PDB file of C-alpha atoms in Angstrom:
ATOM      1  CA  MET P   1     -61.592  -0.345  -4.251  1.00  0.00           C
ATOM      2  CA  ASP P   2     -60.690  -3.443  -6.248  1.00  0.00           C
ATOM      3  CA  TYR P   3     -61.149  -6.283  -3.769  1.00  0.00           C
ATOM      4  CA  ASN P   4     -59.380  -8.682  -6.145  1.00  0.00           C
ATOM      5  CA  ASN P   5     -56.154  -6.879  -5.266  1.00  0.00           C
ATOM      6  CA  LEU P   6     -56.508  -7.440  -1.520  1.00  0.00           C
ATOM      7  CA  ILE P   7     -54.936 -10.133   0.667  1.00  0.00           C
ATOM      8  CA  SER P   8     -56.429 -11.093   4.008  1.00  0.00           C
ATOM      9  CA  ILE P   9     -53.923 -11.239   6.887  1.00  0.00           C
ATOM     10  CA  ASN P  10     -55.300 -11.992  10.363  1.00  0.00           C
ATOM     11  CA  GLY P  11     -58.696 -10.802   9.208  1.00  0.00           C
ATOM     12  CA  ASP P  12     -57.359  -7.493   7.843  1.00  0.00           C
ATOM     13  CA  GLN P  13     -57.484  -6.632   4.155  1.00  0.00           C
ATOM     14  CA  VAL P  14     -54.030  -5.595   2.891  1.00  0.00           C
ATOM     15  CA  PRO P  15     -53.446  -4.373  -0.700  1.00  0.00           C
ATOM     16  CA  THR P  16     -51.335  -6.746  -2.784  1.00  0.00           C
ATOM     17  CA  LEU P  17     -49.055  -3.865  -3.831  1.00  0.00           C
ATOM     18  CA  GLU P  18     -48.136  -3.165  -0.208  1.00  0.00           C
ATOM     19  CA  ILE P  19     -47.292  -6.842   0.332  1.00  0.00           C
ATOM     20  CA  LEU P  20     -45.008  -6.806  -2.715  1.00  0.00           C
ATOM     21  CA  LEU P  21     -43.361  -3.605  -1.479  1.00  0.00           C
ATOM     22  CA  LEU P  22     -42.685  -5.107   1.950  1.00  0.00           C
ATOM     23  CA  LEU P  23     -41.285  -8.301   0.392  1.00  0.00           C
ATOM     24  CA  THR P  24     -38.969  -6.204  -1.782  1.00  0.00           C
ATOM     25  CA  ILE P  25     -37.699  -4.354   1.282  1.00  0.00           C
ATOM     26  CA  LEU P  26     -37.042  -7.659   3.051  1.00  0.00           C
ATOM     27  CA  MET P  27     -35.051  -8.930   0.071  1.00  0.00           C
ATOM     28  CA  LEU P  28     -32.965  -5.742   0.033  1.00  0.00           C
ATOM     29  CA  LEU P  29     -32.480  -5.753   3.806  1.00  0.00           C
ATOM     30  CA  PRO P  30     -28.929  -7.248   3.718  1.00  0.00           C
ATOM     31  CA  SER P  31     -27.833  -4.571   1.240  1.00  0.00           C
ATOM     32  CA  ILE P  32     -29.514  -1.867   3.323  1.00  0.00           C
ATOM     33  CA  LEU P  33     -27.721  -3.135   6.429  1.00  0.00           C
ATOM     34  CA  ILE P  34     -24.330  -3.086   4.726  1.00  0.00           C
ATOM     35  CA  MET P  35     -24.556   0.026   2.553  1.00  0.00           C
ATOM     36  CA  MET P  36     -26.738   2.435   4.567  1.00  0.00           C
ATOM     37  CA  THR P  37     -25.335   1.968   8.077  1.00  0.00           C
ATOM     38  CA  SER P  38     -22.002   2.126   9.892  1.00  0.00           C
ATOM     39  CA  PHE P  39     -21.244  -1.524   9.083  1.00  0.00           C
ATOM     40  CA  VAL P  40     -18.812  -0.934   6.189  1.00  0.00           C
ATOM     41  CA  ARG P  41     -16.468   1.372   8.101  1.00  0.00           C
ATOM     42  CA  ILE P  42     -16.470  -0.890  11.158  1.00  0.00           C
ATOM     43  CA  ILE P  43     -15.671  -4.119   9.314  1.00  0.00           C
ATOM     44  CA  ILE P  44     -12.895  -2.418   7.329  1.00  0.00           C
ATOM     45  CA  ILE P  45     -11.270  -1.065  10.512  1.00  0.00           C
ATOM     46  CA  LEU P  46     -11.517  -4.447  12.253  1.00  0.00           C
ATOM     47  CA  SER P  47     -10.004  -6.235   9.243  1.00  0.00           C
ATOM     48  CA  PHE P  48      -7.121  -3.760   9.062  1.00  0.00           C
ATOM     49  CA  THR P  49      -6.486  -4.185  12.782  1.00  0.00           C
ATOM     50  CA  ARG P  50      -6.276  -7.959  12.468  1.00  0.00           C
ATOM     51  CA  ASN P  51      -3.947  -7.763   9.464  1.00  0.00           C
ATOM     52  CA  ALA P  52      -1.744  -5.126  11.121  1.00  0.00           C
ATOM     53  CA  MET P  53      -1.193  -7.384  14.131  1.00  0.00           C
ATOM     54  CA  GLY P  54      -0.237 -10.234  11.814  1.00  0.00           C
ATOM     55  CA  VAL P  55      -2.835 -12.699  13.110  1.00  0.00           C
ATOM     56  CA  GLN P  56      -4.573 -13.595   9.870  1.00  0.00           C
ATOM     57  CA  GLN P  57      -7.318 -15.831  11.290  1.00  0.00           C
ATOM     58  CA  THR P  58      -7.723 -14.517  14.829  1.00  0.00           C
ATOM     59  CA  PRO P  59     -10.392 -13.386  15.446  1.00  0.00           C
ATOM     60  CA  PRO P  60     -12.037 -15.399  12.642  1.00  0.00           C
ATOM     61  CA  ASN P  61     -14.182 -13.729  10.003  1.00  0.00           C
ATOM     62  CA  ASN P  62     -17.506 -14.713  11.578  1.00  0.00           C
ATOM     63  CA  VAL P  63     -16.425 -13.133  14.889  1.00  0.00           C
ATOM     64  CA  LEU P  64     -15.430  -9.897  13.151  1.00  0.00           C
ATOM     65  CA  VAL P  65     -18.756  -9.794  11.303  1.00  0.00           C
ATOM     66  CA  GLY P  66     -20.620 -10.420  14.566  1.00  0.00           C
ATOM     67  CA  ILE P  67     -18.720  -7.625  16.317  1.00  0.00           C
ATOM     68  CA  ALA P  68     -19.407  -5.282  13.394  1.00  0.00           C
ATOM     69  CA  LEU P  69     -23.114  -6.146  13.427  1.00  0.00           C
ATOM     70  CA  PHE P  70     -23.580  -5.468  17.136  1.00  0.00           C
ATOM     71  CA  LEU P  71     -21.531  -2.264  17.012  1.00  0.00           C
ATOM     72  CA  THR P  72     -23.667  -1.210  14.040  1.00  0.00           C
ATOM     73  CA  LEU P  73     -26.817  -1.920  16.055  1.00  0.00           C
ATOM     74  CA  PHE P  74     -25.418   0.106  18.968  1.00  0.00           C
ATOM     75  CA  ILE P  75     -24.550   3.078  16.743  1.00  0.00           C
ATOM     76  CA  MET P  76     -27.764   2.951  14.715  1.00  0.00           C
ATOM     77  CA  THR P  77     -30.119   2.615  17.719  1.00  0.00           C
ATOM     78  CA  PRO P  78     -31.098   6.335  17.780  1.00  0.00           C
ATOM     79  CA  VAL P  79     -31.845   6.184  14.043  1.00  0.00           C
ATOM     80  CA  LEU P  80     -33.877   2.994  14.427  1.00  0.00           C
ATOM     81  CA  ASN P  81     -35.854   4.517  17.291  1.00  0.00           C
ATOM     82  CA  GLU P  82     -36.661   7.514  15.108  1.00  0.00           C
ATOM     83  CA  VAL P  83     -37.734   5.241  12.247  1.00  0.00           C
ATOM     84  CA  ASN P  84     -39.958   3.341  14.651  1.00  0.00           C
ATOM     85  CA  THR P  85     -41.537   6.551  15.972  1.00  0.00           C
ATOM     86  CA  LYS P  86     -42.041   8.326  12.655  1.00  0.00           C
ATOM     87  CA  ALA P  87     -42.723   5.441  10.280  1.00  0.00           C
ATOM     88  CA  TYR P  88     -43.386   1.976  11.726  1.00  0.00           C
ATOM     89  CA  THR P  89     -45.701   2.920  14.617  1.00  0.00           C
ATOM     90  CA  PRO P  90     -47.936   5.194  12.473  1.00  0.00           C
ATOM     91  CA  TYR P  91     -48.035   2.478   9.793  1.00  0.00           C
ATOM     92  CA  ARG P  92     -48.993  -0.202  12.315  1.00  0.00           C
ATOM     93  CA  GLU P  93     -51.749   2.015  13.695  1.00  0.00           C
ATOM     94  CA  GLY P  94     -53.081   2.719  10.215  1.00  0.00           C
ATOM     95  CA  GLU P  95     -52.123   6.386  10.139  1.00  0.00           C
ATOM     96  CA  LEU P  96     -49.784   5.865   7.155  1.00  0.00           C
ATOM     97  CA  ASN P  97     -49.893   3.490   4.218  1.00  0.00           C
ATOM     98  CA  ALA P  98     -46.829   1.505   3.124  1.00  0.00           C
ATOM     99  CA  THR P  99     -45.608   4.126   0.657  1.00  0.00           C
ATOM    100  CA  GLU P 100     -45.944   6.973   3.162  1.00  0.00           C
ATOM    101  CA  ALA P 101     -44.260   4.921   5.882  1.00  0.00           C
ATOM    102  CA  LEU P 102     -41.376   4.116   3.544  1.00  0.00           C
ATOM    103  CA  SER P 103     -40.925   7.809   2.750  1.00  0.00           C
ATOM    104  CA  ALA P 104     -41.023   8.702   6.450  1.00  0.00           C
ATOM    105  CA  ALA P 105     -38.465   5.996   7.268  1.00  0.00           C
ATOM    106  CA  GLN P 106     -36.033   7.410   4.720  1.00  0.00           C
ATOM    107  CA  VAL P 107     -35.737  10.749   6.536  1.00  0.00           C
ATOM    108  CA  PRO P 108     -33.739   9.713   9.675  1.00  0.00           C
ATOM    109  CA  ILE P 109     -31.636   7.242   7.676  1.00  0.00           C
ATOM    110  CA  LYS P 110     -30.832   9.895   5.086  1.00  0.00           C
ATOM    111  CA  GLU P 111     -29.942  12.385   7.833  1.00  0.00           C
ATOM    112  CA  PHE P 112     -27.512   9.861   9.326  1.00  0.00           C
ATOM    113  CA  MET P 113     -25.848   9.244   5.967  1.00  0.00           C
ATOM    114  CA  LEU P 114     -25.606  12.946   5.170  1.00  0.00           C
ATOM    115  CA  ARG P 115     -23.847  13.629   8.497  1.00  0.00           C
ATOM    116  CA  GLN P 116     -21.179  11.075   7.588  1.00  0.00           C
ATOM    117  CA  THR P 117     -20.783  12.091   3.945  1.00  0.00           C
ATOM    118  CA  GLU P 118     -18.122  14.542   2.836  1.00  0.00           C
ATOM    119  CA  VAL P 119     -19.311  17.573   0.896  1.00  0.00           C
ATOM    120  CA  THR P 120     -16.816  17.038  -1.917  1.00  0.00           C
ATOM    121  CA  THR P 121     -17.975  13.452  -2.364  1.00  0.00           C
ATOM    122  CA  MET P 122     -21.615  14.527  -2.426  1.00  0.00           C
ATOM    123  CA  ASN P 123     -20.845  17.201  -5.016  1.00  0.00           C
ATOM    124  CA  LEU P 124     -19.044  14.612  -7.131  1.00  0.00           C
ATOM    125  CA  PHE P 125     -22.050  12.307  -7.303  1.00  0.00           C
ATOM    126  CA  MET P 126     -24.370  15.241  -7.906  1.00  0.00           C
ATOM    127  CA  ASP P 127     -22.245  16.173 -10.914  1.00  0.00           C
ATOM    128  CA  LEU P 128     -22.151  12.557 -12.123  1.00  0.00           C
ATOM    129  CA  SER P 129     -25.936  12.313 -11.881  1.00  0.00           C
ATOM    130  CA  GLY P 130     -26.408  15.626 -13.693  1.00  0.00           C
ATOM    131  CA  ARG P 131     -28.381  17.148 -10.823  1.00  0.00           C
ATOM    132  CA  GLU P 132     -28.299  20.804  -9.930  1.00  0.00           C
ATOM    133  CA  ALA P 133     -27.504  22.057  -6.444  1.00  0.00           C
ATOM    134  CA  VAL P 134     -30.350  21.899  -3.935  1.00  0.00           C
ATOM    135  CA  GLU P 135     -31.115  24.208  -1.034  1.00  0.00           C
ATOM    136  CA  GLU P 136     -31.159  21.385   1.513  1.00  0.00           C
ATOM    137  CA  PRO P 137     -29.059  18.189   1.265  1.00  0.00           C
ATOM    138  CA  SER P 138     -32.082  16.279   2.588  1.00  0.00           C
ATOM    139  CA  ASP P 139     -33.828  17.034  -0.714  1.00  0.00           C
ATOM    140  CA  LEU P 140     -31.357  14.815  -2.559  1.00  0.00           C
ATOM    141  CA  PRO P 141     -32.631  11.371  -3.602  1.00  0.00           C
ATOM    142  CA  LEU P 142     -31.248   8.184  -2.097  1.00  0.00           C
ATOM    143  CA  THR P 143     -29.764   7.269  -5.478  1.00  0.00           C
ATOM    144  CA  VAL P 144     -27.262  10.097  -4.931  1.00  0.00           C
ATOM    145  CA  VAL P 145     -26.908   9.968  -1.147  1.00  0.00           C
ATOM    146  CA  ILE P 146     -26.185   6.230  -0.860  1.00  0.00           C
ATOM    147  CA  PRO P 147     -23.182   6.012  -3.265  1.00  0.00           C
ATOM    148  CA  ALA P 148     -21.744   9.232  -1.798  1.00  0.00           C
ATOM    149  CA  PHE P 149     -22.121   7.812   1.713  1.00  0.00           C
ATOM    150  CA  MET P 150     -20.535   4.495   0.703  1.00  0.00           C
ATOM    151  CA  THR P 151     -17.564   6.280  -0.882  1.00  0.00           C
ATOM    152  CA  SER P 152     -17.011   8.409   2.225  1.00  0.00           C
ATOM    153  CA  GLU P 153     -17.229   5.349   4.475  1.00  0.00           C
ATOM    154  CA  LEU P 154     -14.669   3.449   2.398  1.00  0.00           C
ATOM    155  CA  LYS P 155     -12.319   6.436   2.476  1.00  0.00           C
ATOM    156  CA  ARG P 156     -12.598   6.854   6.248  1.00  0.00           C
ATOM    157  CA  GLY P 157     -12.250   3.130   6.854  1.00  0.00           C
ATOM    158  CA  PHE P 158      -9.026   2.942   4.842  1.00  0.00           C
ATOM    159  CA  MET P 159      -7.648   6.101   6.497  1.00  0.00           C
ATOM    160  CA  ALA P 160      -8.299   4.582   9.920  1.00  0.00           C
ATOM    161  CA  GLY P 161      -6.668   1.343   8.777  1.00  0.00           C
ATOM    162  CA  LEU P 162      -3.565   3.235   7.649  1.00  0.00           C
ATOM    163  CA  ILE P 163      -3.272   4.941  11.036  1.00  0.00           C
ATOM    164  CA  LEU P 164      -3.663   1.588  12.804  1.00  0.00           C
ATOM    165  CA  TYR P 165      -0.905   0.058  10.695  1.00  0.00           C
ATOM    166  CA  ILE P 166       1.752   2.620  11.703  1.00  0.00           C
ATOM    167  CA  PRO P 167       2.565   1.460  15.295  1.00  0.00           C
ATOM    168  CA  PHE P 168       2.604  -2.201  14.301  1.00  0.00           C
ATOM    169  CA  LEU P 169       4.771  -1.393  11.271  1.00  0.00           C
ATOM    170  CA  LEU P 170       7.237   0.366  13.554  1.00  0.00           C
ATOM    171  CA  ILE P 171       7.493  -2.776  15.677  1.00  0.00           C
ATOM    172  CA  ASP P 172       8.217  -4.825  12.524  1.00  0.00           C
ATOM    173  CA  VAL P 173      10.955  -2.379  11.493  1.00  0.00           C
ATOM    174  CA  ILE P 174      12.573  -2.390  14.942  1.00  0.00           C
ATOM    175  CA  VAL P 175      12.515  -6.191  15.185  1.00  0.00           C
ATOM    176  CA  SER P 176      13.884  -6.599  11.642  1.00  0.00           C
ATOM    177  CA  SER P 177      16.696  -4.107  12.285  1.00  0.00           C
ATOM    178  CA  THR P 178      17.588  -5.792  15.589  1.00  0.00           C
ATOM    179  CA  LEU P 179      17.728  -9.254  14.037  1.00  0.00           C
ATOM    180  CA  MET P 180      19.877  -8.029  11.160  1.00  0.00           C
ATOM    181  CA  SER P 181      22.293  -6.274  13.528  1.00  0.00           C
ATOM    182  CA  MET P 182      22.605  -9.520  15.517  1.00  0.00           C
ATOM    183  CA  GLY P 183      23.229 -11.520  12.357  1.00  0.00           C
ATOM    184  CA  MET P 184      20.037 -13.578  12.766  1.00  0.00           C
ATOM    185  CA  VAL P 185      18.961 -13.167   9.156  1.00  0.00           C
ATOM    186  CA  MET P 186      17.380 -16.627   9.023  1.00  0.00           C
ATOM    187  CA  LEU P 187      14.823 -15.857  11.742  1.00  0.00           C
ATOM    188  CA  PRO P 188      11.486 -14.619  10.305  1.00  0.00           C
ATOM    189  CA  PRO P 189      10.916 -11.104  11.720  1.00  0.00           C
ATOM    190  CA  ALA P 190       7.133 -11.527  11.618  1.00  0.00           C
ATOM    191  CA  THR P 191       7.289 -14.462  14.027  1.00  0.00           C
ATOM    192  CA  ILE P 192       9.459 -12.562  16.509  1.00  0.00           C
ATOM    193  CA  ALA P 193       7.437  -9.338  16.198  1.00  0.00           C
ATOM    194  CA  LEU P 194       4.040 -10.973  16.786  1.00  0.00           C
ATOM    195  CA  PRO P 195       4.365 -11.347  20.593  1.00  0.00           C
ATOM    196  CA  PHE P 196       5.453  -7.699  20.881  1.00  0.00           C
ATOM    197  CA  LYS P 197       2.465  -6.571  18.804  1.00  0.00           C
ATOM    198  CA  LEU P 198       0.081  -8.565  20.958  1.00  0.00           C
ATOM    199  CA  LEU P 199       1.754  -7.258  24.118  1.00  0.00           C
ATOM    200  CA  LEU P 200       1.329  -3.675  22.908  1.00  0.00           C
ATOM    201  CA  PHE P 201      -2.315  -4.237  21.966  1.00  0.00           C
ATOM    202  CA  VAL P 202      -3.176  -5.909  25.281  1.00  0.00           C
ATOM    203  CA  THR P 203      -1.252  -3.373  27.364  1.00  0.00           C
ATOM    204  CA  ILE P 204      -3.152  -0.385  25.973  1.00  0.00           C
ATOM    205  CA  ASP P 205      -6.481  -2.293  26.201  1.00  0.00           C
ATOM    206  CA  GLY P 206      -6.681  -2.212  22.445  1.00  0.00           C
ATOM    207  CA  TRP P 207     -10.166  -3.603  21.868  1.00  0.00           C
ATOM    208  CA  GLU P 208     -11.839  -1.183  24.259  1.00  0.00           C
ATOM    209  CA  LEU P 209      -9.884   1.731  22.802  1.00  0.00           C
ATOM    210  CA  LEU P 210     -10.680   0.646  19.251  1.00  0.00           C
ATOM    211  CA  PHE P 211     -14.428   0.180  19.871  1.00  0.00           C
ATOM    212  CA  SER P 212     -14.785   3.475  21.722  1.00  0.00           C
ATOM    213  CA  THR P 213     -12.955   5.312  18.926  1.00  0.00           C
ATOM    214  CA  ILE P 214     -15.173   3.735  16.274  1.00  0.00           C
ATOM    215  CA  VAL P 215     -18.379   4.651  18.122  1.00  0.00           C
ATOM    216  CA  ARG P 216     -17.223   8.223  18.775  1.00  0.00           C
ATOM    217  CA  SER P 217     -16.342   8.682  15.114  1.00  0.00           C
ATOM    218  CA  PHE P 218     -20.072   8.517  14.275  1.00  0.00           C
ATOM    219  CA  VAL P 219     -21.185  11.060  16.884  1.00  0.00           C
TER     220      VAL P 219
END
């Protein structure tokens, strides 16, 4: 072993290559959080909900991001536990090196993404990459799985946003028609419709219903 390529950490000799690999993973962690978890779909749905109600800055962006992060943590907990069991714990105990641990950690994350990815979308990216069909989807590389997963998440997020818009749009139409029939054309319909939208959302316990629907959509 080339001892010039070792770094001492707490008395243990760690190969320099493994340190560089871990630093690279840490730098990519924000992208991994956004693109390989449920975060994208959640933040899109929350943004659509806020816009549909007509309250552009309530809740503010940092609150929506915080909600999305904690919902993502809640949804991804089984996957993280599996990564900890199959990859991190064996690596910490010296049973796996960094490369083997990284490969083991990919398995549960890839399984999660494949469950949420549409077959047609996966086939599209397989064709774009020039890859032939495989016996098991788990044999596909992350370079194919990740963009297919992201595309499916964007599609589902926008579909959910469209469905959320419909009841609030109906309230806008009813309020606009009522104001026009009463000759109050100078009153902004959005201002009059906002209390009714909020009343509807609060009456049906909208946040609880929305969060439970989002979580169940990943089961």
